[in-house]
XYZ file of C-alpha atoms in Angstrom:
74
model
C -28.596 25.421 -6.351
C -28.888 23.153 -9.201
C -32.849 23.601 -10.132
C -35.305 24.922 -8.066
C -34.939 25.322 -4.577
C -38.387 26.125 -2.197
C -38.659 27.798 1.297
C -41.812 25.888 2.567
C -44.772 26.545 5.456
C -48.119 25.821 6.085
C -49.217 28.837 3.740
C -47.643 29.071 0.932
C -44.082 28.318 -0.735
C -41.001 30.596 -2.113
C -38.441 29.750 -4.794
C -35.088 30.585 -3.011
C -32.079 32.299 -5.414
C -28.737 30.738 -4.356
C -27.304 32.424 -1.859
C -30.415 33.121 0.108
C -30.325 33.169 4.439
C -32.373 30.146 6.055
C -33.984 31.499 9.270
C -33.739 28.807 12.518
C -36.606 25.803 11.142
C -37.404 27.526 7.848
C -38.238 23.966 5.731
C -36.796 23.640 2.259
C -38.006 21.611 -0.561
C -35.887 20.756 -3.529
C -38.358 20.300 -6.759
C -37.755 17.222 -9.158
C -34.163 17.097 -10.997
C -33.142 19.917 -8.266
C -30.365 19.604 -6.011
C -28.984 21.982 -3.380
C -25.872 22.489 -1.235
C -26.568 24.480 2.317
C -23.494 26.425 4.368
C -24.449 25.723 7.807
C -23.522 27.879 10.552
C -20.572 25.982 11.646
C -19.288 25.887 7.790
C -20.552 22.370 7.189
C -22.144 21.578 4.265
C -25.530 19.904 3.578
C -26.010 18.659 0.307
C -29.832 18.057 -0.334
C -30.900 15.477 -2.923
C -34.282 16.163 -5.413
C -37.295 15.704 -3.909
C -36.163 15.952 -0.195
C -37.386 18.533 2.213
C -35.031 19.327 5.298
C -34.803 22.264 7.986
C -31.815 22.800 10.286
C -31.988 24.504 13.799
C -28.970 25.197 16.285
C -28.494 24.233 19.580
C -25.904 24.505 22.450
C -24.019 20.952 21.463
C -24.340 21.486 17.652
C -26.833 21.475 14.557
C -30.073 19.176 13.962
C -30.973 18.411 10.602
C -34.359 17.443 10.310
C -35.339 15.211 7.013
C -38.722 15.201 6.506
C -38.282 13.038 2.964
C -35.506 12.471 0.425
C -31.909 12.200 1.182
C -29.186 14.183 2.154
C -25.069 13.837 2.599
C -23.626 16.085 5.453
């Protein structure tokens, strides 16, 4: 984590210290002049531009990255 990096719901919002686990769906936010990489399960990475709010869930044929807004590189 470059910057600040947010675990987002409906209720409220957490600043995440590198390192931290992702639960299946949790939503991320990166805040502005933030950047992020993510370890995925598999050992791909996700790397998670300012601005850009993404959540990954597993499935039987693979990953899903869901990109709600900003970009991402896998």
């Amino acid at each position: 984590v470059e910057g600040e990096l947010f675990r987002v719901s409906d209720s409220a919002s957490a600043r995440l210290a590198p390192g931290a686990e992702l639960g299946e769906n949790e939503e991320v936010r990166t805040a502005k002049g933030s950047r992020a990489v993510l370890r995925l399960h598999d050992g791909s990475l996700l790397e998670v531009a300012e601005r850009s709010e993404v959540a990954v869930s597993r499935g039987w044929r693979g990953s899903t990255v869901q990109l709600d807004r900003g970009n991402v590189i896998v």
